[in-house]
Coordinates of C-alpha atoms in Angstrom, one line a residue:
M1 CA 83.5 94.1 53.7
S2 CA 83.1 91.0 55.8
T3 CA 80.1 90.4 58.1
S4 CA 82.3 90.6 61.2
N5 CA 83.5 94.0 60.1
V6 CA 80.0 95.3 59.6
T7 CA 79.0 94.0 63.1
W8 CA 82.0 95.7 64.7
S9 CA 81.3 99.0 62.8
T10 CA 77.7 98.9 64.0
D11 CA 78.8 98.2 67.6
S12 CA 81.4 101.0 67.4
K13 CA 78.7 103.5 66.3
L14 CA 76.5 102.3 69.1
L15 CA 79.2 103.0 71.6
E16 CA 79.5 106.5 70.2
V17 CA 75.7 107.0 70.7
L18 CA 75.4 105.6 74.2
P19 CA 76.1 108.0 77.1
T20 CA 79.4 107.3 78.9
E21 CA 77.6 107.0 82.2
L22 CA 75.3 104.3 80.9
I23 CA 78.2 102.3 79.6
I24 CA 79.9 102.6 82.9
D25 CA 76.7 101.5 84.7
I26 CA 76.7 98.4 82.5
L27 CA 80.4 97.7 83.0
E28 CA 79.9 98.0 86.8
E29 CA 77.8 94.8 86.7
L30 CA 81.0 92.9 85.6
D31 CA 83.5 91.3 88.0
A32 CA 87.1 92.5 88.2
I33 CA 88.5 89.9 85.9
S34 CA 85.9 90.8 83.2
L35 CA 86.7 94.4 83.6
L36 CA 90.4 93.7 83.0
E37 CA 89.5 91.8 79.9
C38 CA 87.3 94.8 78.7
R39 CA 90.3 97.1 79.0
L40 CA 91.8 95.1 76.2
V41 CA 88.8 95.4 73.8
C42 CA 89.5 99.0 72.6
R43 CA 91.0 102.3 73.7
K44 CA 87.6 103.7 74.6
F45 CA 86.9 101.0 77.1
R46 CA 90.4 101.2 78.5
D47 CA 90.1 105.0 79.0
M48 CA 86.5 104.8 80.5
I49 CA 87.5 102.1 83.0
A50 CA 90.7 104.0 84.0
E51 CA 88.8 107.3 84.5
A52 CA 85.8 105.7 86.4
A53 CA 86.9 105.5 90.1
R54 CA 84.2 102.9 90.9
L55 CA 85.5 100.5 88.2
T56 CA 89.1 101.1 89.1
Y57 CA 88.3 100.6 92.7
K58 CA 86.6 97.2 92.0
I59 CA 89.7 96.1 90.0
E60 CA 92.2 97.2 92.7
L61 CA 90.1 95.7 95.5
A62 CA 90.4 92.3 93.7
I63 CA 94.1 92.7 93.1
A64 CA 94.6 93.6 96.8
E65 CA 92.4 90.6 97.9
Q66 CA 90.1 93.0 99.7
E67 CA 86.3 93.5 99.9
D68 CA 84.5 96.9 100.0
G69 CA 83.6 97.9 103.5
T70 CA 80.6 99.3 105.2
N71 CA 81.7 103.0 105.4
H72 CA 79.1 104.6 103.1
N73 CA 80.1 108.1 104.2
L74 CA 83.1 108.0 102.0
G75 CA 82.9 108.3 98.2
T76 CA 84.6 105.8 95.9
K77 CA 87.4 108.1 95.0
K78 CA 88.3 108.5 98.6
K79 CA 88.2 104.8 99.2
L80 CA 90.4 104.2 96.2
E81 CA 92.9 106.7 97.5
L82 CA 92.9 105.0 100.9
L83 CA 93.3 101.5 99.3
R84 CA 96.3 102.6 97.3
N85 CA 97.8 104.3 100.3
W86 CA 97.2 101.1 102.4
Q87 CA 98.8 98.9 99.7
A88 CA 101.8 101.3 99.3
R89 CA 102.4 101.4 103.1
W90 CA 102.5 97.6 103.4
T91 CA 104.8 97.3 100.4
E92 CA 107.3 99.8 102.0
L93 CA 106.5 98.9 105.7
D94 CA 105.9 102.6 106.2
W95 CA 104.1 103.0 109.5
S96 CA 101.6 105.8 110.1
S97 CA 101.9 105.4 113.9
E98 CA 103.4 103.5 116.8
T99 CA 101.4 102.8 120.0
R100 CA 102.6 101.0 123.1
Y101 CA 100.4 98.9 125.4
P102 CA 101.7 97.3 128.6
M103 CA 101.4 93.6 128.9
A104 CA 99.2 92.3 131.8
R105 CA 100.9 89.7 133.9
A106 CA 97.9 87.3 134.3
G107 CA 99.3 85.1 131.5
L108 CA 96.5 84.9 128.9
W109 CA 96.2 86.9 125.7
E110 CA 94.6 86.8 122.2
L111 CA 95.1 88.7 118.9
F112 CA 92.2 88.3 116.5
G113 CA 90.2 90.5 114.1
N114 CA 92.4 93.6 114.9
V115 CA 91.6 93.3 118.6
L116 CA 94.3 92.6 121.2
A117 CA 92.9 91.0 124.4
Q118 CA 94.4 90.2 127.8
N119 CA 93.2 89.0 131.1
T120 CA 94.3 90.9 134.2
M121 CA 95.3 90.0 137.8
D122 CA 91.9 91.0 139.1
G123 CA 90.0 88.7 136.7
S124 CA 89.0 91.3 134.2
F125 CA 89.6 91.3 130.4
A126 CA 91.2 94.3 128.7
F127 CA 90.6 94.8 125.0
V128 CA 92.2 97.2 122.5
Q129 CA 90.8 97.7 119.0
L130 CA 94.0 98.5 117.1
P131 CA 93.8 101.7 115.1
S132 CA 94.3 102.1 111.4
E133 CA 94.7 105.5 109.8
S134 CA 94.7 103.9 106.3
R135 CA 91.3 102.3 106.8
G136 CA 89.8 104.9 109.1
I137 CA 89.5 102.7 112.2
P138 CA 89.9 104.5 115.5
E139 CA 91.6 103.1 118.6
R140 CA 89.1 101.8 121.2
I141 CA 90.0 100.5 124.7
W142 CA 87.6 98.8 127.2
T143 CA 87.6 96.4 130.1
V144 CA 85.0 93.9 131.3
K145 CA 84.9 91.5 134.3
P146 CA 82.8 88.3 134.1
D147 CA 80.9 87.1 137.1
T148 CA 81.6 83.5 136.2
P149 CA 83.8 81.6 136.0
A150 CA 85.8 83.0 138.9
E151 CA 89.1 81.8 137.4
V152 CA 89.7 81.4 133.7
R153 CA 92.1 78.8 132.3
D154 CA 91.9 80.1 128.7
F155 CA 89.7 82.2 126.4
G156 CA 88.9 83.0 122.8
I157 CA 87.3 85.9 121.0
D158 CA 85.4 86.9 117.8
P159 CA 85.0 90.7 117.7
S160 CA 82.7 90.4 114.6
Q161 CA 80.1 88.5 116.8
D162 CA 80.9 90.3 120.1
L163 CA 81.8 86.8 121.3
L164 CA 84.0 85.9 124.3
V165 CA 84.5 82.2 125.1
L166 CA 85.8 81.3 128.6
I167 CA 87.1 78.0 129.9
D168 CA 87.3 77.6 133.7
I169 CA 90.2 76.1 135.6
P170 CA 89.7 72.3 135.8
R171 CA 88.8 71.0 139.2
W172 CA 88.2 67.5 140.6
V173 CA 85.1 67.4 142.8
A174 CA 84.5 64.2 144.8
G175 CA 81.3 62.4 143.9
R176 CA 80.7 64.4 140.7
D177 CA 81.6 63.8 137.1
A178 CA 84.5 66.0 135.9
H179 CA 83.6 68.4 133.1
H180 CA 85.2 71.2 131.1
R181 CA 82.9 74.2 131.5
I182 CA 82.8 76.5 128.6
Y183 CA 81.0 79.9 129.0
I184 CA 79.6 81.8 126.1
R185 CA 79.8 85.5 126.9
T186 CA 80.0 88.9 125.1
M187 CA 83.1 91.0 124.8
S188 CA 81.2 94.2 125.4
T189 CA 79.7 93.2 128.8
A190 CA 81.1 89.7 129.8
K191 CA 77.4 88.7 130.3
K192 CA 75.8 85.7 128.6
H193 CA 75.7 86.1 124.9
P194 CA 72.1 86.9 123.7
L195 CA 72.4 84.3 120.9
A196 CA 73.5 81.5 123.1
S197 CA 70.8 79.1 124.3
G198 CA 70.0 78.3 127.9
P199 CA 72.5 79.6 130.4
G200 CA 75.2 80.0 127.8
L201 CA 77.2 77.1 129.2
I202 CA 78.6 74.1 127.4
E203 CA 79.7 71.2 129.7
H204 CA 82.0 68.7 128.2
P205 CA 83.1 65.5 130.1
R206 CA 86.8 65.2 130.6
F207 CA 88.4 62.4 128.7
T208 CA 91.1 62.2 131.3
F209 CA 91.9 64.3 134.3
D210 CA 95.0 66.3 133.4
L211 CA 95.6 69.6 135.2
G212 CA 98.3 70.4 132.6
T213 CA 95.8 70.3 129.6
S214 CA 96.2 73.3 127.3
Y215 CA 93.6 74.6 124.9
S216 CA 93.5 76.1 121.4
I217 CA 90.2 77.9 120.7
K218 CA 89.0 79.0 117.2
I219 CA 85.6 80.5 116.3
S220 CA 84.1 80.9 112.8
S221 CA 80.5 81.9 112.4
D222 CA 78.5 79.4 114.5
N223 CA 81.4 77.0 114.9
L224 CA 83.4 76.8 118.1
A225 CA 86.4 74.5 117.9
I226 CA 88.6 73.5 120.8
F227 CA 91.7 71.4 120.8
F228 CA 92.6 69.8 124.2
R229 CA 96.3 69.1 124.3
R230 CA 97.3 66.7 127.0
S231 CA 100.5 67.2 129.0
L232 CA 100.8 63.5 130.1
M233 CA 103.1 61.3 128.1
D234 CA 101.3 58.8 125.8
S235 CA 98.0 60.5 126.4
S236 CA 95.6 61.2 123.5
N237 CA 94.7 64.7 122.4
E238 CA 91.0 65.6 122.0
F239 CA 89.3 67.8 119.4
V240 CA 85.7 69.0 119.5
I241 CA 83.5 71.3 117.4
W242 CA 80.2 72.7 118.7
D243 CA 77.6 75.1 117.4
W244 CA 78.1 77.7 120.2
R245 CA 74.6 79.1 119.8
T246 CA 72.9 75.8 120.6
G247 CA 75.6 73.8 122.3
R248 CA 75.1 71.0 119.7
K249 CA 78.3 68.9 119.1
K250 CA 79.3 68.5 115.5
L251 CA 82.6 66.6 115.7
H252 CA 84.5 64.7 118.4
L253 CA 87.9 63.2 117.9
I254 CA 90.3 61.5 120.3
D255 CA 93.7 60.4 119.0
H256 CA 97.4 60.7 120.0
E257 CA 98.4 61.5 116.4
M258 CA 96.6 64.8 116.2
E259 CA 98.9 67.8 116.8
S260 CA 96.9 71.0 115.9
F261 CA 94.1 72.3 113.7
C262 CA 92.7 75.3 111.8
L263 CA 89.2 75.8 110.4
L264 CA 89.3 75.8 106.6
S265 CA 85.6 76.6 105.9
E266 CA 82.2 76.4 107.5
R267 CA 82.3 72.6 107.1
H268 CA 85.9 71.7 106.8
V269 CA 88.7 71.5 109.4
L270 CA 92.4 70.9 108.8
L271 CA 94.3 68.7 111.2
S272 CA 98.1 68.2 111.4
V273 CA 98.9 64.6 112.0
I274 CA 102.2 62.8 113.1
S275 CA 102.2 59.1 112.5
D276 CA 104.7 56.3 112.3
T277 CA 105.7 54.5 109.2
P278 CA 105.9 50.7 109.3
E279 CA 109.7 51.1 109.6
G280 CA 109.2 53.2 112.7
Y281 CA 110.0 56.6 111.2
D282 CA 108.1 59.9 111.7
Q283 CA 105.6 60.8 109.0
A284 CA 103.8 64.2 108.7
G285 CA 100.4 64.8 107.0
L286 CA 97.6 67.2 106.7
L287 CA 94.0 65.8 107.1
V288 CA 91.0 67.7 105.8
V289 CA 87.7 66.5 107.5
D290 CA 84.2 67.4 106.5
F291 CA 82.8 67.8 110.0
E292 CA 79.2 68.4 108.8
Q293 CA 79.1 65.0 107.3
E294 CA 81.2 63.2 109.8
G295 CA 78.9 63.5 112.8
S296 CA 79.3 63.9 116.5
V297 CA 80.1 60.4 117.6
E298 CA 83.4 60.1 119.5
Q299 CA 86.0 58.4 117.3
T300 CA 89.6 58.1 116.3
L301 CA 91.3 59.3 113.1
L302 CA 91.2 55.7 111.7
S303 CA 87.4 55.8 112.0
I304 CA 86.9 58.9 109.9
S305 CA 85.2 58.4 106.5
H306 CA 84.7 62.0 105.1
C307 CA 88.3 63.2 104.8
F308 CA 91.2 63.8 102.4
K309 CA 94.9 63.5 103.4
F310 CA 97.8 65.4 102.0
S311 CA 101.3 63.9 102.4
L312 CA 104.3 65.9 103.2
P313 CA 107.8 65.1 101.9
A314 CA 109.3 62.0 103.5
L315 CA 111.8 62.8 106.3
H316 CA 115.3 61.3 106.3
T317 CA 115.5 58.3 108.5
S318 CA 117.7 60.2 110.9
T319 CA 115.3 63.1 111.2
R320 CA 112.8 63.3 114.1
L321 CA 109.7 65.4 114.0
R322 CA 109.4 67.3 117.3
S323 CA 106.4 69.6 116.6
F324 CA 103.8 70.2 113.8
A325 CA 101.4 73.1 114.3
I326 CA 99.0 75.0 111.9
S327 CA 97.9 78.6 112.2
S328 CA 95.6 80.7 110.0
D329 CA 94.0 84.1 110.8
P330 CA 91.3 85.3 110.6
S331 CA 88.6 82.6 110.5
P332 CA 87.1 81.7 107.1
S333 CA 83.8 83.7 107.5
W334 CA 85.3 86.6 109.4
V335 CA 84.1 90.2 108.5
P336 CA 84.5 93.2 110.8
R337 CA 81.6 94.6 112.7
D338 CA 79.4 97.0 110.8
D339 CA 79.8 99.7 113.5
I340 CA 83.6 99.8 112.9
L341 CA 82.9 101.2 109.4
P342 CA 86.0 100.1 107.6
S343 CA 86.7 101.4 104.2
F344 CA 87.6 97.9 103.0
H345 CA 88.6 94.6 104.6
K346 CA 90.2 91.3 103.8
A347 CA 88.4 89.1 101.2
R348 CA 86.9 86.0 102.8
D349 CA 88.3 83.7 100.2
S350 CA 91.9 84.9 100.6
Q351 CA 93.8 83.0 103.2
L352 CA 97.3 81.6 103.9
L353 CA 98.0 78.6 106.2
V354 CA 101.2 78.6 108.1
V355 CA 102.5 75.2 109.1
S356 CA 105.3 75.3 111.7
I357 CA 107.6 72.2 111.7
W358 CA 110.3 71.6 114.2
V359 CA 112.7 68.8 113.3
Q360 CA 115.7 67.3 115.0
T361 CA 118.7 66.4 112.8
D362 CA 122.2 67.0 114.2
S363 CA 120.6 70.2 115.6
L364 CA 117.1 71.5 116.2
R365 CA 115.8 73.2 113.0
H366 CA 112.6 75.1 112.3
L367 CA 110.8 74.9 108.9
T368 CA 107.7 76.9 107.9
L369 CA 105.4 75.5 105.2
L370 CA 103.2 78.2 103.6
V371 CA 100.0 77.0 101.8
P372 CA 97.2 78.9 100.2
R373 CA 93.9 77.7 101.7
D374 CA 92.1 77.1 98.4
I375 CA 94.6 74.4 97.5
L376 CA 93.3 72.2 100.4
L377 CA 89.6 72.8 99.9
P378 CA 87.6 69.8 98.5
P379 CA 86.2 71.6 95.4
K380 CA 89.7 71.6 94.1
L381 CA 90.1 67.9 94.8
G382 CA 86.8 66.2 93.9
R383 CA 85.2 63.8 96.3
M384 CA 86.5 63.1 99.7
I385 CA 88.3 59.8 100.0
D386 CA 89.2 57.2 102.5
P387 CA 91.7 58.4 105.2
H388 CA 94.0 55.5 104.6
S389 CA 95.0 56.8 101.2
S390 CA 96.5 60.3 100.5
L391 CA 97.6 62.7 97.9
T392 CA 101.3 62.5 97.4
W393 CA 103.5 65.5 98.0
E394 CA 104.6 65.6 94.4
A395 CA 101.0 66.0 93.3
W396 CA 100.3 69.2 95.3
G397 CA 103.3 70.6 97.1
P398 CA 106.3 71.6 94.9
Q399 CA 104.3 74.2 92.8
G400 CA 101.6 75.1 95.2
T401 CA 103.5 75.8 98.4
R402 CA 106.7 77.3 99.8
I403 CA 108.9 75.9 102.6
T404 CA 111.4 78.2 104.3
E405 CA 113.8 77.8 107.2
R406 CA 114.4 80.3 109.9
F407 CA 117.9 81.5 110.6
T408 CA 117.1 82.2 114.3
R409 CA 115.2 79.4 116.0
D410 CA 113.5 81.2 118.9
P411 CA 111.0 79.0 120.7
S412 CA 108.8 82.0 121.2
F413 CA 107.7 81.5 117.6
E414 CA 105.1 79.0 119.0
V415 CA 104.2 81.2 122.0
W416 CA 103.3 84.3 119.9
A417 CA 101.6 82.3 117.2
C418 CA 99.8 85.0 115.3
H419 CA 102.4 85.3 112.5
N420 CA 100.0 85.7 109.6
Y421 CA 96.9 87.5 108.5
G422 CA 95.2 86.9 105.2
T423 CA 98.0 86.3 102.7
K424 CA 100.7 88.0 104.7
F425 CA 103.3 86.2 107.0
V426 CA 105.9 87.9 109.2
L427 CA 109.2 86.7 110.6
S428 CA 111.7 88.4 112.8
E429 CA 115.4 87.6 112.4
C430 CA 118.5 88.4 114.5
S431 CA 121.5 86.7 112.9
D432 CA 124.8 87.4 111.2
R433 CA 122.8 88.5 108.2
T434 CA 121.3 91.3 110.2
D435 CA 124.5 92.2 112.1
L436 CA 122.8 90.7 115.2
S437 CA 120.1 93.4 115.3
F438 CA 116.3 93.1 115.0
A439 CA 115.0 92.8 111.4
L440 CA 111.4 92.3 110.3
Q441 CA 110.5 90.3 107.1
V442 CA 107.1 90.3 105.5
F443 CA 106.1 87.6 103.0
D444 CA 103.0 88.2 100.9
F445 CA 101.5 85.3 99.0
N446 CA 98.8 87.3 97.2
Q447 CA 99.4 86.0 93.7
K448 CA 97.3 88.7 92.0
A449 CA 99.2 91.5 93.6
L450 CA 102.5 89.8 92.8
R451 CA 101.7 89.4 89.1
N452 CA 100.5 93.1 89.0
A453 CA 103.8 94.2 90.7
I454 CA 105.8 92.3 88.1
T455 CA 104.0 93.9 85.2
Q456 CA 104.7 97.3 86.8
G457 CA 108.4 96.6 86.8
Q458 CA 109.0 95.6 90.4
R459 CA 112.3 93.8 91.0
V460 CA 112.1 90.0 90.3
S461 CA 114.5 87.6 91.9
G462 CA 114.5 84.5 89.7
K463 CA 117.9 83.1 90.6
F464 CA 118.0 83.1 94.4
D465 CA 115.6 82.7 97.4
V466 CA 115.8 85.3 100.2
M467 CA 117.1 82.5 102.5
D468 CA 120.2 82.3 100.2
M469 CA 121.1 86.0 100.8
D470 CA 124.4 86.5 102.7
F471 CA 122.9 89.7 104.2
L472 CA 119.4 91.2 104.1
E473 CA 118.7 94.0 101.7
Y474 CA 116.4 96.4 103.6
D475 CA 113.5 98.6 102.4
T476 CA 113.4 97.1 98.9
S477 CA 110.5 94.9 97.8
F478 CA 111.3 91.8 95.8
C479 CA 109.1 89.4 93.8
I480 CA 110.6 86.0 94.6
T481 CA 110.1 83.4 91.9
A482 CA 113.2 81.2 92.5
P483 CA 112.6 77.9 94.2
T484 CA 113.6 77.1 97.8
I485 CA 115.7 73.9 97.7
F486 CA 116.5 71.4 100.5
P487 CA 119.1 68.9 99.4
A488 CA 118.5 65.1 99.7
G489 CA 119.7 63.4 102.9
E490 CA 119.8 66.5 105.1
I491 CA 116.3 66.9 106.5
F492 CA 114.3 65.1 103.8
E493 CA 114.9 61.7 102.2
E494 CA 114.9 63.2 98.7
E495 CA 115.6 66.7 97.4
V496 CA 112.6 69.0 98.1
R497 CA 111.9 72.1 95.9
T498 CA 109.0 74.5 96.5
S499 CA 108.3 77.4 94.3
L500 CA 105.1 79.3 95.2
P501 CA 106.0 82.9 94.3
F502 CA 105.7 85.7 96.9
R503 CA 106.6 89.3 97.5
W504 CA 109.1 90.0 100.2
I505 CA 110.5 93.0 102.0
A506 CA 112.8 93.4 105.0
K507 CA 113.1 96.3 107.4
S508 CA 115.8 97.0 110.0
M509 CA 114.3 98.1 113.3
P510 CA 117.4 98.8 115.5
S511 CA 115.3 100.4 118.3
I512 CA 113.8 97.0 119.1
H513 CA 115.4 94.4 121.3
P514 CA 117.0 91.6 119.2
N515 CA 115.0 88.9 121.0
A516 CA 111.6 90.5 120.5
A517 CA 108.8 88.4 119.0
V518 CA 106.5 89.6 116.2
M519 CA 102.8 89.1 115.3
C520 CA 100.6 90.4 112.4
S521 CA 97.1 91.8 112.2
E522 CA 95.2 93.4 109.3
D523 CA 96.8 96.8 109.7
S524 CA 99.6 96.3 112.1
I525 CA 102.8 94.6 113.0
V526 CA 102.8 93.8 116.8
V527 CA 106.2 93.5 118.4
V528 CA 106.4 91.9 121.9
E529 CA 109.4 93.3 123.6
D530 CA 111.1 93.1 127.0
S531 CA 111.7 96.6 128.3
P532 CA 114.7 97.6 130.5
E533 CA 112.3 97.6 133.5
D534 CA 111.6 93.9 132.8
T535 CA 108.0 94.6 131.9
N536 CA 106.8 93.3 128.5
T537 CA 105.3 95.7 126.1
Y538 CA 103.3 95.4 122.9
R539 CA 104.6 97.9 120.4
V540 CA 102.0 98.2 117.6
F541 CA 103.3 99.6 114.3
S542 CA 100.2 100.5 112.3
I543 CA 99.9 101.1 108.5

């Protein structure tokens, strides 16, 4: 008998002696990947892991890209049941409830962290915590009214920190320097946030006086990032990151090539950039900036030294780039408030970036680039490099991303910009493929869940992409592994293939107006619909 056989025999006898509970306690110290490997060691391990709810729960949390929640009143078996139910409902788009909320007519809204927020005509802010039967989250509705500012131009929220950020309407006062005034308040009372220093006010000098300036506000942990988009032709956009607790500025960029941004991590921001080639053609790129190293001095993109640029496919010489915007929800560090007591919630390292690209060829066309966040993070890339060099599209894009084109090109896609949450991305469609009725499509780029679904026998489409379908097949989930192909000379200079796999399902919803817009939260699809009475309504379909 060999030495290895003796060792294995001894170990096998040891497993027979050790109590099952003790072995399970030891296995519980392993991560999900190690537990999956242990299931392959022997039948005893396989059966123990399958029968122990706490081990199976850990594995299925990892596959679902979820983290355990703060609800300690529920046992592991109940949480596992809820998780499986939540996953099944998303896979089948099986709603547990529909709730309607009227849209306020004051013009400002936000959807973040499962909270829908609106301002009202009297200056108040109305909040709805969207319910989730699958995760045990109740509906909650409340309204607050801030004392200052009297008139709000825009706002942002972070429910996990009870944070409400208000920007007042710009005014020009003779004899005084013009400033943007940014108020740090709470969502619960609209009073000064207790963690904000001083009066809870950040004053930022205006780079130019432009009453048409629009704002994009993102919050992640201590970071408050605001993009100031100018309405004047040939005017530069401005981007600033502060520590909202202290008011300390971390990054300040002014440049006409910046189009939009999203926060990648607690030290990295991603900017979409449109520049001109030496020949005068449009060129799109994604720029990762380490704002903790870069510093707070006002500068242009050419001055940045701690960054990394990702090139996109070269456009055809006749193609013009009209818009280039990034979105990603929730923020990198987001977790729900402890008092919500969720059974589980989205894992913090699981995120999809949605890049919306409008191009003009012989017609206006809308492309969507889907990118997993970890592809763009510096640990995957090595050291940050000089901004004048970049990683070619061929080196990162074809295998690691997916580009799709919408059949319907509704401009409201940019207005109702909350199209993704975690690894999910939603699109609506009203076209010949849907018999001109409203159809919902969900794309899920969770690679672990996709591989698990394939091993369990879910349908795989390796020969066509969903965009090649002559009509949509409803209520059936596909695993799409076929590439999406754009031929050379149409939009791009050369043929562009992208092949990041995803799970896809479409659902016909004939009761919804064909021109309705769609958004996504952790547990819900939010449809923005015109009612016959000409008052917009949020229809929330919850999992």
